[in-house]
GROMACS .gro file of C-alpha atoms in nm:
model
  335
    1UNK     CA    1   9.563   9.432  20.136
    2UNK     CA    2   9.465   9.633  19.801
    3UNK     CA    3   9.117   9.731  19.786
    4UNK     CA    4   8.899   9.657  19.400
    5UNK     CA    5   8.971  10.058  19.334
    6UNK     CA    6   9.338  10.029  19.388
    7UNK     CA    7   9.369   9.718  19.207
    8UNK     CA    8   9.162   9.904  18.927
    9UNK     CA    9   9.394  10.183  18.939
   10UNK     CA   10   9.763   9.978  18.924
   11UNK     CA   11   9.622   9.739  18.633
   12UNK     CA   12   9.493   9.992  18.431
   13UNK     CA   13   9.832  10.194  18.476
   14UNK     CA   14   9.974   9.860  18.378
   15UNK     CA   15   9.825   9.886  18.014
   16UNK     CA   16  10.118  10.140  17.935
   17UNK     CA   17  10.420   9.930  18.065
   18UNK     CA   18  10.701   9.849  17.860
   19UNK     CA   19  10.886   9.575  18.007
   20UNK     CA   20  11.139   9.321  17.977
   21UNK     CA   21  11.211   8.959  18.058
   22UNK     CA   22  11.547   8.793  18.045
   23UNK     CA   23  11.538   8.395  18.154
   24UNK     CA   24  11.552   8.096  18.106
   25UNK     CA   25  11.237   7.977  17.914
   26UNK     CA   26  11.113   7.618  17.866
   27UNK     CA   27  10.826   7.399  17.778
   28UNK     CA   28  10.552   7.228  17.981
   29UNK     CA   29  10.419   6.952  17.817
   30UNK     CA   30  10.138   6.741  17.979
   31UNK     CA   31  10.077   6.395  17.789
   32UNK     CA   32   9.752   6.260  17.908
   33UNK     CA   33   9.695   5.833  17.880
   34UNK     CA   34   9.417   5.643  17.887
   35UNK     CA   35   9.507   5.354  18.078
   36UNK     CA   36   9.126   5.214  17.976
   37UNK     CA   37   9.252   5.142  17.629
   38UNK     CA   38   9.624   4.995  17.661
   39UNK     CA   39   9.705   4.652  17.579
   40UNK     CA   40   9.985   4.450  17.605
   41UNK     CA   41  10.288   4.538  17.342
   42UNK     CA   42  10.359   4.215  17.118
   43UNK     CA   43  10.687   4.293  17.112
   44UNK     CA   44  10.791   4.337  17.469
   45UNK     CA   45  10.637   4.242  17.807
   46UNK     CA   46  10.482   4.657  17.877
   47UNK     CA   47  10.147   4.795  17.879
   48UNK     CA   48  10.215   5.131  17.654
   49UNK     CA   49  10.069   5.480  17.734
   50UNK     CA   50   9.788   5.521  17.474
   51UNK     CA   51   9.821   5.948  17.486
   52UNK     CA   52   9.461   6.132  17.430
   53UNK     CA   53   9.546   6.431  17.464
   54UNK     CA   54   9.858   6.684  17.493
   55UNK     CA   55   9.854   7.010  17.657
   56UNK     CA   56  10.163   7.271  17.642
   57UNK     CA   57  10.219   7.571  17.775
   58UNK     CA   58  10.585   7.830  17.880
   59UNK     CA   59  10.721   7.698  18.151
   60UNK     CA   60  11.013   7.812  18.442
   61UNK     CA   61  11.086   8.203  18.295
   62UNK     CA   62  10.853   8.129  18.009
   63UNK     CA   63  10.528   8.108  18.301
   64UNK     CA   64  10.661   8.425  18.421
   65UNK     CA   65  10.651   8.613  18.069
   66UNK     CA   66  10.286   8.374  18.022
   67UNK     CA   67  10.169   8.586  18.339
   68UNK     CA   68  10.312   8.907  18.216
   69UNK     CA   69  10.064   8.883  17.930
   70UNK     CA   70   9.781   8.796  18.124
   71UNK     CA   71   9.808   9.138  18.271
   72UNK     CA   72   9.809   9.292  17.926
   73UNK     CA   73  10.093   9.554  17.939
   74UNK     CA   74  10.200   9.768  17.622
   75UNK     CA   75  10.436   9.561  17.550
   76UNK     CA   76  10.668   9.269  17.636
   77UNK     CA   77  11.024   9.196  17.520
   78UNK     CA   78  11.187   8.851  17.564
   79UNK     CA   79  11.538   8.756  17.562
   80UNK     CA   80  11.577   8.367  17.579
   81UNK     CA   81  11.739   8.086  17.453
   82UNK     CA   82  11.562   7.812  17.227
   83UNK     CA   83  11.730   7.473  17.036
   84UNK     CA   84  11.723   7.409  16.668
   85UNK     CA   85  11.444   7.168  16.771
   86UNK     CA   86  11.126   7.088  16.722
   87UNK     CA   87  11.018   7.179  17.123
   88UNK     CA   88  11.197   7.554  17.028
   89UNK     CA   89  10.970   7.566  16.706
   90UNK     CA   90  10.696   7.506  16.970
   91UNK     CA   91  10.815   7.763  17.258
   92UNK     CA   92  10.880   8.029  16.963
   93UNK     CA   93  10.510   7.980  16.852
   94UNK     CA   94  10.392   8.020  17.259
   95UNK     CA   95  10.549   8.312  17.335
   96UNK     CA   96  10.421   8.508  16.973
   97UNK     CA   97  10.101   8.344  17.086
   98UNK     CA   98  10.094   8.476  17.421
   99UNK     CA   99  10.140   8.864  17.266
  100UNK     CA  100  10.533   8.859  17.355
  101UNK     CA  101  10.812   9.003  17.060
  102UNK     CA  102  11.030   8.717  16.981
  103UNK     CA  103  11.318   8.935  16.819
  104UNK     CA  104  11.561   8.852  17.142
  105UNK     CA  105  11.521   8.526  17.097
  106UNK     CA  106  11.858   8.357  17.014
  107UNK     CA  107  11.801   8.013  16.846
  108UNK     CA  108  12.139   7.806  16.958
  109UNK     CA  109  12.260   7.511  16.718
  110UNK     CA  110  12.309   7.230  16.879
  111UNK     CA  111  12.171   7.298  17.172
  112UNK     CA  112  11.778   7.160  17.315
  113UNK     CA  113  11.542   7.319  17.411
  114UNK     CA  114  11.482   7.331  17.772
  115UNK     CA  115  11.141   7.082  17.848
  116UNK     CA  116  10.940   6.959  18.127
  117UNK     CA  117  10.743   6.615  17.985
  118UNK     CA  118  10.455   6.506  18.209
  119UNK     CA  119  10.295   6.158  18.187
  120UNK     CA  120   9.939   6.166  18.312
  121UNK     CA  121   9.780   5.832  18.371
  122UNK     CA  122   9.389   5.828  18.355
  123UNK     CA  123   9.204   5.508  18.423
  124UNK     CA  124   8.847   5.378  18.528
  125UNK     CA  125   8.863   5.583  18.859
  126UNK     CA  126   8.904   5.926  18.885
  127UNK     CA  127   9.267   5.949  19.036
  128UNK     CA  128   9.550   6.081  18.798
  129UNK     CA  129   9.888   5.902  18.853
  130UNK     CA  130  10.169   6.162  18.728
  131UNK     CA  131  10.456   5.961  18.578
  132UNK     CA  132  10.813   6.051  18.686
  133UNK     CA  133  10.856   6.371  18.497
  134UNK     CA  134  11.120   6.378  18.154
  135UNK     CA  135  11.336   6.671  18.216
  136UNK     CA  136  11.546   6.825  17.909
  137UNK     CA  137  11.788   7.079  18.062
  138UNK     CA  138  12.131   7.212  17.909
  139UNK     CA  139  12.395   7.094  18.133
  140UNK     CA  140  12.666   7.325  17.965
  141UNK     CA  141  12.737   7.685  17.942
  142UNK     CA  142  12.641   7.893  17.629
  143UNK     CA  143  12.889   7.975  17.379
  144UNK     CA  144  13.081   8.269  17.391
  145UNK     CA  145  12.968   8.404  17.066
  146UNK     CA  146  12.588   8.353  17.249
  147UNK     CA  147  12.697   8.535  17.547
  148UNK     CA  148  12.815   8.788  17.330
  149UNK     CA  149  12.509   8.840  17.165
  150UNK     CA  150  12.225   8.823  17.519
  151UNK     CA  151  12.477   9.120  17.619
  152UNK     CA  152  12.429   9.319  17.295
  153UNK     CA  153  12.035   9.224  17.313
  154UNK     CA  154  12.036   9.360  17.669
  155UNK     CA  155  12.170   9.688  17.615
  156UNK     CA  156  11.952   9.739  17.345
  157UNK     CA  157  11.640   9.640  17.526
  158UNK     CA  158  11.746   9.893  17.838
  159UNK     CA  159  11.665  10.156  17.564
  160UNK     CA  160  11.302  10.022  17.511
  161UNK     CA  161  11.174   9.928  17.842
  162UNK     CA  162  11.092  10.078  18.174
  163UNK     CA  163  11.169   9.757  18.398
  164UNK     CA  164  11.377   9.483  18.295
  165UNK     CA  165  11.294   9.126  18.472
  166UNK     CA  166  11.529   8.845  18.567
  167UNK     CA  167  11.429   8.458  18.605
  168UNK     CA  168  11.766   8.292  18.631
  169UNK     CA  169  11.661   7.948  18.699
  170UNK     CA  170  11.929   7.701  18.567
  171UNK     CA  171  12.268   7.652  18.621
  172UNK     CA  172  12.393   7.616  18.273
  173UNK     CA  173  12.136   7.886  18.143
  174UNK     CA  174  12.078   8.193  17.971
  175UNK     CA  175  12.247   8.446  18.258
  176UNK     CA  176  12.680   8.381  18.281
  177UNK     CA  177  12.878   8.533  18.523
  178UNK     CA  178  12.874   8.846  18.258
  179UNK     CA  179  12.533   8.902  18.187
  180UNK     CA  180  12.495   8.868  18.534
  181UNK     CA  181  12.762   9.161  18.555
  182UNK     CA  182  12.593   9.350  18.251
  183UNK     CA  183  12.267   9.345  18.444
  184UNK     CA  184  12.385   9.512  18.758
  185UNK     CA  185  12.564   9.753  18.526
  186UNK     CA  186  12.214   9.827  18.370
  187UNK     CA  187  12.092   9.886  18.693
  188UNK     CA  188  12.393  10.099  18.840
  189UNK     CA  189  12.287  10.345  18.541
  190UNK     CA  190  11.933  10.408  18.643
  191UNK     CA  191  11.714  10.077  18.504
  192UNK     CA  192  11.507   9.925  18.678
  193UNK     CA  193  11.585   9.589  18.749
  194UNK     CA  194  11.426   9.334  18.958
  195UNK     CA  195  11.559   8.961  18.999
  196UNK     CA  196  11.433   8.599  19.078
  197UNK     CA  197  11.668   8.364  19.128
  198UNK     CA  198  11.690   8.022  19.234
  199UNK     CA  199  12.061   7.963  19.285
  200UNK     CA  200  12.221   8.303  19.255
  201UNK     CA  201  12.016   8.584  19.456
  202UNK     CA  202  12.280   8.687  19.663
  203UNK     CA  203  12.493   8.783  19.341
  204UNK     CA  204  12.260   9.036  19.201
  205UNK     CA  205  12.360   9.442  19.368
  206UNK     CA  206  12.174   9.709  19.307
  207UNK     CA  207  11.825   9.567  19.185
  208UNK     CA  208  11.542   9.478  19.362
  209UNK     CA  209  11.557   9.114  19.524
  210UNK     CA  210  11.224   8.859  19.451
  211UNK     CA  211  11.367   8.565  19.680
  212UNK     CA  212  11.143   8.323  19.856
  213UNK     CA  213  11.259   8.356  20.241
  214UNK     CA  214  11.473   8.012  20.247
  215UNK     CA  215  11.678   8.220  19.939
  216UNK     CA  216  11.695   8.500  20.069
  217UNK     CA  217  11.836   8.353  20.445
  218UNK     CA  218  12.102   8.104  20.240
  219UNK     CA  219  12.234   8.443  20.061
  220UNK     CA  220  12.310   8.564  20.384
  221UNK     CA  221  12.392   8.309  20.600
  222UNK     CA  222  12.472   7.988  20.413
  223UNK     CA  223  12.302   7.615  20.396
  224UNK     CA  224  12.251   7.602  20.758
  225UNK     CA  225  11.984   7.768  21.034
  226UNK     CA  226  11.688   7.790  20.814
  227UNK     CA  227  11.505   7.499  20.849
  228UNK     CA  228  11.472   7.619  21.264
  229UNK     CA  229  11.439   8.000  21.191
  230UNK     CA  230  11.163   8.189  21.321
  231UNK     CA  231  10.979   8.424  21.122
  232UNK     CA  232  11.142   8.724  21.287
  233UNK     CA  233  11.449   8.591  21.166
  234UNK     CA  234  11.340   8.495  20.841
  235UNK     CA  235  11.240   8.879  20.838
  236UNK     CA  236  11.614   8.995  20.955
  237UNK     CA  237  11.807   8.802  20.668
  238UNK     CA  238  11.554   9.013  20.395
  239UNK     CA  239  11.699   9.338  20.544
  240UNK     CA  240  12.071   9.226  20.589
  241UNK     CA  241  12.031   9.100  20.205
  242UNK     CA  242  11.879   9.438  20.155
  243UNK     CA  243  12.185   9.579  20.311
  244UNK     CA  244  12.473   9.320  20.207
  245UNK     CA  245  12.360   9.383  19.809
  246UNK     CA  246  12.287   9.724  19.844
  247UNK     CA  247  11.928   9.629  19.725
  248UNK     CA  248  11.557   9.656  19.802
  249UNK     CA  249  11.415   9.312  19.886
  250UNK     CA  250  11.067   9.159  19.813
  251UNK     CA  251  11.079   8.852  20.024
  252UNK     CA  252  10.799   8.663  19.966
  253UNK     CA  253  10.671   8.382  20.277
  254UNK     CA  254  10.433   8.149  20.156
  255UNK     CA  255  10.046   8.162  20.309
  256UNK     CA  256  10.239   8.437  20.511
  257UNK     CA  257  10.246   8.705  20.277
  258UNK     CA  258  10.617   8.884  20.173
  259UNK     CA  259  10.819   9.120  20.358
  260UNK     CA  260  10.938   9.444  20.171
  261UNK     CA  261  11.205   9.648  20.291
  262UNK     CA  262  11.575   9.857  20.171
  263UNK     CA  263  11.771   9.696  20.466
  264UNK     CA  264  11.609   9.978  20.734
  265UNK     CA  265  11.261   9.980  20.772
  266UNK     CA  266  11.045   9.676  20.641
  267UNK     CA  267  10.633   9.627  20.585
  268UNK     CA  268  10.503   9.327  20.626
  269UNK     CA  269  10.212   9.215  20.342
  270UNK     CA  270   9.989   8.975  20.481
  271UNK     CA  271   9.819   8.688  20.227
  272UNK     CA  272   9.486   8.646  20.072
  273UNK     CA  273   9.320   8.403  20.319
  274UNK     CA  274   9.278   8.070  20.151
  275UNK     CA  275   9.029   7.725  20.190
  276UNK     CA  276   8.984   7.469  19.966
  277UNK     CA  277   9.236   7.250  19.737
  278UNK     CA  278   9.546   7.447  19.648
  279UNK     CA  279   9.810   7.365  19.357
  280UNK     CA  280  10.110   7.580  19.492
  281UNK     CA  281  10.296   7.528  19.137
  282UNK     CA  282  10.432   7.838  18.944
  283UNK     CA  283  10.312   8.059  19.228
  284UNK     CA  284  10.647   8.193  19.260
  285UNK     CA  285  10.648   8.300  18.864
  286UNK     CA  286  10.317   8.514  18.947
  287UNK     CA  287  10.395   8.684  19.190
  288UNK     CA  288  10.750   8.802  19.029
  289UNK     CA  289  10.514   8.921  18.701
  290UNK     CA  290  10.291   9.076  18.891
  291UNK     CA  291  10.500   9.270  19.125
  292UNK     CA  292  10.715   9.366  18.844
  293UNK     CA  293  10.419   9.523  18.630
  294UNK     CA  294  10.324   9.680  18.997
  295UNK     CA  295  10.672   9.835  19.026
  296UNK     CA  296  10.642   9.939  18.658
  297UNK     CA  297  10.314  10.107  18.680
  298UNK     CA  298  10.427  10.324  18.955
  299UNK     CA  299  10.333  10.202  19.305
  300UNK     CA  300  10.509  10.157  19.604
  301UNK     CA  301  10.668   9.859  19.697
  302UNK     CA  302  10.490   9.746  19.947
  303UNK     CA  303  10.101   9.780  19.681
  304UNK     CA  304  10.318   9.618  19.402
  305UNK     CA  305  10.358   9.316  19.659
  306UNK     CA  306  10.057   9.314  19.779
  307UNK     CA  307   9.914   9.304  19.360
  308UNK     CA  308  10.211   9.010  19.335
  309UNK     CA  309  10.018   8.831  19.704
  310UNK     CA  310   9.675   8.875  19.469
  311UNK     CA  311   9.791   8.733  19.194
  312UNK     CA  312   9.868   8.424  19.350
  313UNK     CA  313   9.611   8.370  19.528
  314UNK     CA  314   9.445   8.361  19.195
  315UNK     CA  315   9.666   8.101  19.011
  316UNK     CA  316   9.749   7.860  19.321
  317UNK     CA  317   9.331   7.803  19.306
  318UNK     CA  318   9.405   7.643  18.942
  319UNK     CA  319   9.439   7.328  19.031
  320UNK     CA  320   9.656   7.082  18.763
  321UNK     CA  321   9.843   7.383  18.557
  322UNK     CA  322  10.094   7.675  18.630
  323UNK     CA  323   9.803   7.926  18.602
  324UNK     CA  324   9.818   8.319  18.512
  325UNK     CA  325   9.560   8.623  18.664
  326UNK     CA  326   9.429   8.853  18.493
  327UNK     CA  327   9.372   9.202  18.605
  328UNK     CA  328   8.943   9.093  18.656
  329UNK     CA  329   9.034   8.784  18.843
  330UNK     CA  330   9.297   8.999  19.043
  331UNK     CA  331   9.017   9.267  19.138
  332UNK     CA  332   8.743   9.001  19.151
  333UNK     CA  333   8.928   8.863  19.514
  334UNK     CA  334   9.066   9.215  19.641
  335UNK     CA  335   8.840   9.334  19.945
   0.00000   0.00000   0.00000
């Protein structure tokens, strides 16, 4: 575990990072109902949601660039995809909001904007009934001509950044087979690169890794084993991965901790001991921001993931909302 002084040390080297985030951003949008005040429609047999209030925020790669900002770096560059839509007018204004240059950020005709819509039901008691969610995600590949243009937008960033940041999250999103290609190139020639991904981990060589440890065993070993696997072997698939990709690998475990290691030796990181009500939700996205701003401000693996087990430990206490840390509510928990 980091002690307050290192913690003090990494965050304030943080404040003269440069880094980049390529993914796949979308909206979170929380409508809140009062069920108190419905009444029946005339014109067909449904109580409507009266909304109160709305709440939005970056969601999927957009939490992770939200959480890059909390920790206040120089400066962050974002290369993303929005629609020609009213919910990319929205995620443009977020991420300028949240500190973050916009200039990489391709507005596609045509297509949405990637959205999560959450109905919240409020009534007389206090329990909040979450409506099945509204999910708007691209179910085809980008254009040609747009994969064309995240390539030229990444080798220009490389220039500009110390550590470039992947959230590859969808299956029709912003990283093809060839930006996937151009961002191990990146890395072959000496950039920093480190990658979260929830389908593709095992594709990325020659970065560092960020998967969770049921990833990071279905890269190596397929579909099958992990739901019996023991922690030791959780802890063997994070060093064959290391080894198989010719990566480093962050493996992170849960209330475990993570597990860093280049396919030889490994340290375990154990986790912030936790009571109370926990929201688990965007934990993942915190911990890749804040190890990669560790990584980026210098320190060794296994402090950046120990910053990254901080961090959440932070944000899975803010209960109701994919939460950020800052670098005082990082230091405030550190022993």
């Amino acid at each position: 575990m980091l002690t307050k002084n290192e913690v003090r040390e990494i965050t304030d080297r943080i404040k003269n990072c440069k880094i980049g985030i390529i993914g796949d951003f979308c909206v979170d949008i929380y409508w809140h109902a009062d069920m108190t005040l419905s009444e029946l429609s005339r014109e067909t047999p449904h109580y409507p949601l009266p909304v109160t209030a709305e709440k939005t925020s970056m969601g999927a790669g957009g939490n992770v660039a939200a959480n890059l900002s909390a920790l206040s770096p120089e400066k962050i560059y974002a290369v993303s995809l929005i629609g020609d839509d009213w919910r990319g007018m929205l995620l443009r204004s977020l991420i300028k909001k949240s500190g973050i240059s916009d200039e990489y950020i391709i507005e596609t005709e045509g297509r949405f904007t990637n959205a999560y819509c959450k109905p919240m039901r409020h009534g007389i008691s206090a329990t909040v009934y979450e409506d099945p969610r509204l999910d708007f995600e691209n179910r085809c590949p980008i254009s040609e001509e747009t994969e064309n243009k995240v390539i030229s937008y990444l080798r220009e960033l490389a220039e500009k950044v110390d550590v470039l940041c992947v959230a590859d999250q969808f299956r029709y999103g912003i990283v093809t087979d060839r930006v996937r290609e151009e961002i191990i190139s990146l890395a072959k020639k000496g950039l920093t690169v480190i990658c979260d991904s929830r389908y593709n981990i095992g594709k990325y060589t020659d970065c560092i890794l960020k998967p969770n440890e049921v990833e990071c065993w279905r890269a190596v070993y397929g579909n099958d084993g992990f739901i019996n696997a023991s922690e030791e072997q959780f802890l063997e698939a994070a060093k064959a991965l290391a080894i198989k990709n010719n990566a480093r690998v962050f493996c992170t475990l849960g209330d475990k901790g993570s597990f860093v290691t280049d396919g030889k030796d490994g340290v375990r990181v154990g986790a912030k001991a936790l009571t109370g009500e926990l929201d688990i939700c965007g934990a993942g996205d915190t911990s890749l921001s804040a190890f990669s701003l560790g990584i980026t401000a210098g320190a060794p693996m296994e402090k950046a993931a120990a910053l990254a087990g901080l961090a959440s430990a932070v944000t899975v206490k803010k209960i109701g909302m994919t939460g950020t840390a800052t670098a005082e509510e990082i230091e405030a928990i550190a022993e």
